[in-house]
């Protein structure tokens, strides 16, 4: 399965459309998918995703209570907000300010970094390569971070001047956080703390990581559009720096399927299980659909760090979990490279990719 080297049609930055009074038809969602047609949950505590305090989750040890809290959140919701995560708020603010500076640059400067569907790396405005497909109201910048051989600073923005350095520093902190979370997730399954990391290809420079910085311009008709269509993340684990000034992320609540708007806590990250962890855990942990609503009054920016298996390692349910349950492996082996290529061709499509490609 080969990926196209070029987009099948001209790519229009969404930011260039924000001044319009009505959005182009390509961005209008079908009635049943529009955010105003699906009731979102209210603001009481029962509608909130779990909050997990990671203060006792260190590099040296996994606190049993923290592991249980992380495990419970990922079994029940697939999402949680992480507080006391150990990443300095000042670093996060410098990182966010640098990327806001990039998205404020003139269009011709940003277009120097225009991406292609071959790797998605660079500045872009669409996901998926289906000609005339419905589009989402967002621009983004996609970067490869790990393994180091894939990281190419020539594809990183040169402006603002501090962007490259602070992104490196932020990425290193995200990697450390994800490694700690992987140990907690393993312990929560009753496994050795390093078991999930080993299934990812090992911890020593072998795992994968990439980042997508999302920019959602103001939308004149937010009731008709979405910043990002419903999807589950294809990788292993996602750590999101959300926009604390404008809500937008919505999670499909397990059980009744209601859309719940995430209300970010100060200095918190939003963490979610992605498809590869669902596969390895044989669906004990479940990746959950989420989407992004847009805003008529405020633009939004967020940054998603994707922590992934080594791209060429077949991922399949861990046999100790299959045997312990006395059941069967729910998914067939597939490398992350194979799965990611399919996602890049099709774009966001709920959780259909997982059932179509993996289900035994």
Coordinates of C-alpha atoms in Angstrom, one line a residue:
X1 CA 0.0 0.0 0.0
X2 CA 1.8 3.2 -1.2
X3 CA 1.0 6.7 0.0
X4 CA 0.7 9.5 -2.5
X5 CA 3.7 11.8 -2.9
X6 CA 1.4 14.8 -3.5
X7 CA -2.1 15.9 -2.4
X8 CA -4.8 15.0 -5.0
X9 CA -6.0 18.6 -5.1
X10 CA -4.8 22.1 -4.0
X11 CA -4.6 22.5 -0.3
X12 CA -6.2 25.7 1.1
X13 CA -5.0 26.9 4.5
X14 CA -8.1 27.2 6.7
X15 CA -6.7 30.4 8.2
X16 CA -7.3 32.0 4.8
X17 CA -11.0 31.3 5.1
X18 CA -11.6 32.6 8.6
X19 CA -12.8 36.0 7.3
X20 CA -15.7 34.6 5.3
X21 CA -19.3 34.9 6.6
X22 CA -20.2 31.4 5.4
X23 CA -17.9 28.4 5.3
X24 CA -17.3 26.6 2.0
X25 CA -19.4 23.5 1.4
X26 CA -16.3 21.2 1.8
X27 CA -16.2 22.0 5.5
X28 CA -20.0 21.5 6.2
X29 CA -20.6 18.2 8.1
X30 CA -23.6 16.1 7.4
X31 CA -26.5 16.9 9.8
X32 CA -26.0 13.9 11.9
X33 CA -22.3 14.7 12.5
X34 CA -22.7 18.4 13.4
X35 CA -21.8 19.3 16.9
X36 CA -25.1 21.1 17.6
X37 CA -27.1 17.9 16.6
X38 CA -25.4 15.6 19.2
X39 CA -26.1 16.5 22.8
X40 CA -23.0 17.2 24.8
X41 CA -22.9 16.4 28.5
X42 CA -23.3 19.2 31.0
X43 CA -20.8 20.6 33.5
X44 CA -21.4 18.4 36.6
X45 CA -18.6 16.3 37.9
X46 CA -20.1 13.0 36.7
X47 CA -19.6 14.2 33.1
X48 CA -15.9 15.0 33.6
X49 CA -13.1 12.7 32.5
X50 CA -11.0 11.4 35.4
X51 CA -8.2 13.4 37.0
X52 CA -5.0 11.5 38.1
X53 CA -2.3 12.9 40.3
X54 CA 1.0 11.7 39.1
X55 CA 3.2 13.2 41.8
X56 CA 4.2 9.8 43.1
X57 CA 4.9 8.3 39.7
X58 CA 8.7 8.7 39.4
X59 CA 11.4 7.4 37.2
X60 CA 12.5 5.0 39.9
X61 CA 9.2 3.4 41.1
X62 CA 5.6 3.0 40.2
X63 CA 3.3 3.8 43.2
X64 CA 0.6 1.2 43.4
X65 CA -2.2 3.7 44.0
X66 CA -1.1 5.8 41.0
X67 CA -0.9 2.7 38.8
X68 CA -4.4 1.7 39.9
X69 CA -5.8 5.2 39.2
X70 CA -4.2 5.3 35.7
X71 CA -5.4 1.8 34.9
X72 CA -8.9 2.6 36.1
X73 CA -9.1 5.7 34.0
X74 CA -7.9 3.9 30.9
X75 CA -10.2 1.0 31.4
X76 CA -13.3 3.2 32.0
X77 CA -12.8 6.3 29.9
X78 CA -9.6 5.8 27.9
X79 CA -8.9 9.4 28.9
X80 CA -7.7 11.3 31.9
X81 CA -6.3 14.7 32.9
X82 CA -2.8 14.4 34.4
X83 CA -1.8 16.8 37.2
X84 CA 1.5 17.1 39.0
X85 CA 3.1 15.4 36.0
X86 CA 6.5 16.8 36.6
X87 CA 6.8 18.9 33.4
X88 CA 7.6 22.5 34.4
X89 CA 4.7 24.9 33.6
X90 CA 7.2 27.5 32.4
X91 CA 8.6 25.2 29.7
X92 CA 5.0 24.4 28.5
X93 CA 4.3 28.1 28.3
X94 CA 7.5 28.9 26.3
X95 CA 6.7 26.0 24.0
X96 CA 3.1 27.2 23.4
X97 CA 4.2 30.8 22.9
X98 CA 6.8 29.8 20.3
X99 CA 4.2 27.8 18.3
X100 CA 1.6 30.6 18.5
X101 CA 4.4 32.8 17.1
X102 CA 4.8 30.4 14.1
X103 CA 1.1 30.4 13.3
X104 CA 1.0 34.2 13.4
X105 CA 3.6 34.4 10.7
X106 CA 2.6 35.6 7.2
X107 CA 1.0 32.9 5.0
X108 CA 3.9 32.9 2.5
X109 CA 6.4 32.1 5.3
X110 CA 4.4 29.2 6.6
X111 CA 3.8 27.8 3.1
X112 CA 7.6 27.3 2.8
X113 CA 7.0 24.3 5.0
X114 CA 4.0 22.9 3.2
X115 CA 3.7 19.1 3.7
X116 CA 2.8 16.1 1.5
X117 CA 0.9 13.0 2.3
X118 CA 4.1 10.9 2.1
X119 CA 5.1 11.7 5.7
X120 CA 2.7 14.5 6.7
X121 CA 5.8 16.3 8.1
X122 CA 5.5 20.1 7.9
X123 CA 2.6 22.6 7.7
X124 CA -0.7 21.3 6.4
X125 CA -4.4 21.7 6.4
X126 CA -5.9 18.3 5.6
X127 CA -5.8 14.6 6.7
X128 CA -6.5 11.9 4.2
X129 CA -6.0 11.8 0.5
X130 CA -9.5 11.1 -0.8
X131 CA -10.3 13.6 -3.6
X132 CA -13.2 15.9 -2.6
X133 CA -13.5 14.4 0.9
X134 CA -15.1 16.5 3.6
X135 CA -12.5 18.7 5.3
X136 CA -11.9 19.8 8.9
X137 CA -11.6 23.4 10.0
X138 CA -7.9 23.3 11.1
X139 CA -4.3 23.8 10.1
X140 CA -1.4 22.0 11.8
X141 CA 2.3 21.3 11.9
X142 CA 3.5 17.7 12.1
X143 CA 7.0 16.7 13.3
X144 CA 8.9 13.5 13.7
X145 CA 10.9 13.2 16.9
X146 CA 11.8 9.6 17.4
X147 CA 13.6 7.5 16.3
X148 CA 16.3 10.1 15.9
X149 CA 17.1 9.0 12.3
X150 CA 13.7 10.3 11.3
X151 CA 14.1 13.7 12.9
X152 CA 15.1 16.3 10.3
X153 CA 15.6 19.9 11.6
X154 CA 15.5 21.1 8.0
X155 CA 11.8 20.5 8.1
X156 CA 11.3 22.4 11.3
X157 CA 10.3 26.1 11.3
X158 CA 13.3 28.5 11.6
X159 CA 11.0 31.2 13.1
X160 CA 10.5 32.1 15.8
X161 CA 14.2 31.6 16.6
X162 CA 13.6 29.9 19.9
X163 CA 11.1 27.4 18.5
X164 CA 13.5 24.6 17.6
X165 CA 15.3 24.5 21.0
X166 CA 12.1 24.7 23.1
X167 CA 10.4 22.0 21.0
X168 CA 13.4 19.7 21.6
X169 CA 13.2 20.3 25.3
X170 CA 9.5 19.9 25.4
X171 CA 9.7 16.6 23.4
X172 CA 12.3 15.2 25.8
X173 CA 10.0 15.9 28.8
X174 CA 7.1 14.3 27.0
X175 CA 9.2 11.2 26.3
X176 CA 10.1 10.8 30.0
X177 CA 6.5 11.3 31.0
X178 CA 5.2 8.7 28.5
X179 CA 7.8 6.2 29.7
X180 CA 6.6 6.6 33.3
X181 CA 3.0 6.3 32.1
X182 CA 3.8 3.1 30.2
X183 CA 5.2 1.6 33.4
X184 CA 2.0 2.5 35.3
X185 CA -0.1 1.0 32.5
X186 CA 1.9 -2.2 32.6
X187 CA 1.6 -2.5 36.4
X188 CA -2.2 -1.8 36.1
X189 CA -2.5 -5.0 33.9
X190 CA -0.6 -7.0 36.5
X191 CA 2.5 -7.2 34.3
X192 CA 6.1 -6.3 34.8
X193 CA 6.6 -2.6 34.7
X194 CA 8.6 -2.7 31.5
X195 CA 6.4 -5.1 29.6
X196 CA 4.5 -2.7 27.4
X197 CA 7.7 -0.8 26.6
X198 CA 9.3 -4.1 25.5
X199 CA 6.4 -4.7 23.2
X200 CA 7.0 -1.2 21.7
X201 CA 10.5 -2.3 20.7
X202 CA 12.3 -1.4 23.9
X203 CA 13.1 1.9 25.7
X204 CA 16.5 2.6 24.3
X205 CA 16.0 4.8 21.3
X206 CA 13.7 2.3 19.7
X207 CA 10.2 3.7 20.3
X208 CA 8.6 6.2 18.0
X209 CA 7.3 9.7 18.7
X210 CA 5.8 12.5 16.7
X211 CA 4.0 15.7 17.4
X212 CA 1.1 17.6 15.8
X213 CA 0.6 21.2 16.7
X214 CA -3.0 22.0 15.9
X215 CA -4.3 25.5 15.0
X216 CA -8.1 26.1 14.8
X217 CA -8.9 29.5 13.3
X218 CA -12.1 31.2 14.2
X219 CA -15.0 29.7 12.3
X220 CA -18.0 31.8 11.2
X221 CA -20.4 28.9 11.4
X222 CA -19.1 26.6 14.2
X223 CA -22.4 24.7 14.3
X224 CA -21.8 23.3 10.9
X225 CA -18.1 22.3 11.1
X226 CA -15.6 20.4 13.2
X227 CA -11.9 21.2 13.8
X228 CA -11.2 17.5 13.8
X229 CA -13.6 14.7 12.9
X230 CA -14.3 11.8 15.3
X231 CA -11.4 9.4 15.5
X232 CA -9.2 7.3 17.8
X233 CA -5.5 7.9 17.7
X234 CA -3.6 5.2 15.8
X235 CA -0.5 5.1 17.9
X236 CA 0.2 4.0 21.5
X237 CA -0.3 6.9 23.9
X238 CA -1.2 10.6 23.4
X239 CA -0.3 13.5 25.7
X240 CA -2.2 16.6 24.7
X241 CA -1.4 20.2 25.8
X242 CA -4.9 21.7 25.5
X243 CA -5.8 25.3 24.9
X244 CA -6.8 26.5 28.4
X245 CA -8.5 29.7 27.0
X246 CA -11.0 28.0 24.7
X247 CA -12.6 24.6 25.1
X248 CA -12.9 22.3 22.1
X249 CA -11.9 18.7 22.7
X250 CA -14.9 16.4 23.1
X251 CA -14.7 12.7 24.1
X252 CA -17.3 10.1 23.3
X253 CA -18.3 8.8 26.7
X254 CA -18.2 5.0 26.9
X255 CA -21.5 3.4 27.6
X256 CA -24.0 5.9 26.2
X257 CA -21.9 7.5 23.5
X258 CA -22.6 11.1 24.6
X259 CA -20.1 13.7 23.7
X260 CA -18.4 15.2 26.7
X261 CA -16.5 18.5 26.5
X262 CA -13.2 18.4 28.3
X263 CA -12.6 21.3 30.7
X264 CA -8.8 21.6 31.0
X265 CA -7.4 22.1 34.5
X266 CA -4.6 24.6 35.0
X267 CA -1.2 23.2 33.9
X268 CA -2.8 19.7 33.3
X269 CA -2.2 17.5 30.3
X270 CA -4.9 15.4 28.7
X271 CA -3.7 11.8 28.3
X272 CA -5.5 9.1 26.2
X273 CA -4.9 5.5 25.2
X274 CA -4.5 5.0 21.5
X275 CA -5.1 2.0 19.2
X276 CA -1.8 0.2 19.8
X277 CA -2.3 0.0 23.5
X278 CA -5.8 -1.4 23.0
X279 CA -4.3 -4.1 20.8
X280 CA -1.5 -5.0 23.2
X281 CA -3.9 -5.1 26.2
X282 CA -6.4 -7.2 24.2
X283 CA -9.0 -4.5 24.7
X284 CA -8.6 -4.2 28.5
X285 CA -7.6 -0.6 27.8
X286 CA -9.7 1.0 25.0
X287 CA -8.9 3.8 22.7
X288 CA -11.9 6.2 22.6
X289 CA -13.3 8.4 19.9
X290 CA -12.8 12.1 20.3
X291 CA -13.3 15.2 18.1
X292 CA -12.7 18.9 18.2
X293 CA -15.4 21.6 18.1
X294 CA -14.5 25.1 16.7
X295 CA -15.3 28.6 17.9
X296 CA -16.7 31.7 16.3
X297 CA -15.0 34.1 18.8
X298 CA -11.7 32.5 19.6
X299 CA -8.9 30.7 17.7
X300 CA -7.4 27.7 19.5
X301 CA -4.1 25.9 19.5
X302 CA -3.2 22.6 21.0
X303 CA -0.2 20.2 20.8
X304 CA -0.5 16.4 20.7
X305 CA 2.5 14.3 21.5
X306 CA 2.1 10.8 20.0
X307 CA 4.2 8.0 21.7
X308 CA 4.3 5.0 19.4
X309 CA 5.7 1.5 18.9
X310 CA 8.8 1.0 16.8
X311 CA 7.4 1.2 13.3
X312 CA 8.5 -2.3 12.0
X313 CA 7.6 -4.4 15.1
X314 CA 4.4 -6.5 14.7
X315 CA 2.0 -5.5 17.4
X316 CA -0.4 -8.0 18.8
X317 CA -2.2 -8.9 22.1
X318 CA 0.2 -9.9 24.8
X319 CA 0.0 -13.7 25.2
X320 CA 0.1 -13.6 29.0
X321 CA -3.1 -11.4 29.0
X322 CA -4.8 -13.7 26.5
X323 CA -3.9 -16.8 28.5
X324 CA -4.9 -15.2 31.8
X325 CA -8.4 -14.5 30.5
X326 CA -8.8 -17.9 28.9
X327 CA -10.1 -16.2 25.8
X328 CA -8.6 -15.5 22.3
X329 CA -6.5 -12.8 20.8
X330 CA -8.9 -10.2 19.5
X331 CA -6.5 -8.7 16.9
X332 CA -4.1 -10.0 14.4
X333 CA -0.4 -8.9 14.2
X334 CA 0.4 -5.8 12.2
X335 CA 3.2 -3.3 12.2
X336 CA 2.5 0.3 13.2
X337 CA 3.9 1.3 9.8
X338 CA 1.2 -0.7 8.0
X339 CA -1.6 0.7 10.2
X340 CA -0.3 4.3 10.0
X341 CA -0.2 4.2 6.2
X342 CA -3.9 3.1 6.1
X343 CA -4.8 6.0 8.4
X344 CA -3.0 8.5 6.3
X345 CA -4.8 7.4 3.2
X346 CA -8.3 7.4 4.8
X347 CA -8.2 10.3 7.3
X348 CA -10.2 10.3 10.5
X349 CA -13.0 7.7 10.4
X350 CA -14.1 7.0 14.0
X351 CA -12.8 3.6 15.1
X352 CA -13.6 1.9 11.9
X353 CA -9.9 1.4 11.0
X354 CA -9.3 -0.7 14.0
X355 CA -12.1 -3.1 13.3
X356 CA -11.5 -3.3 9.5
X357 CA -7.8 -4.0 9.7
X358 CA -7.1 -5.7 12.9
X359 CA -10.1 -7.7 14.1
X360 CA -9.6 -11.5 13.9

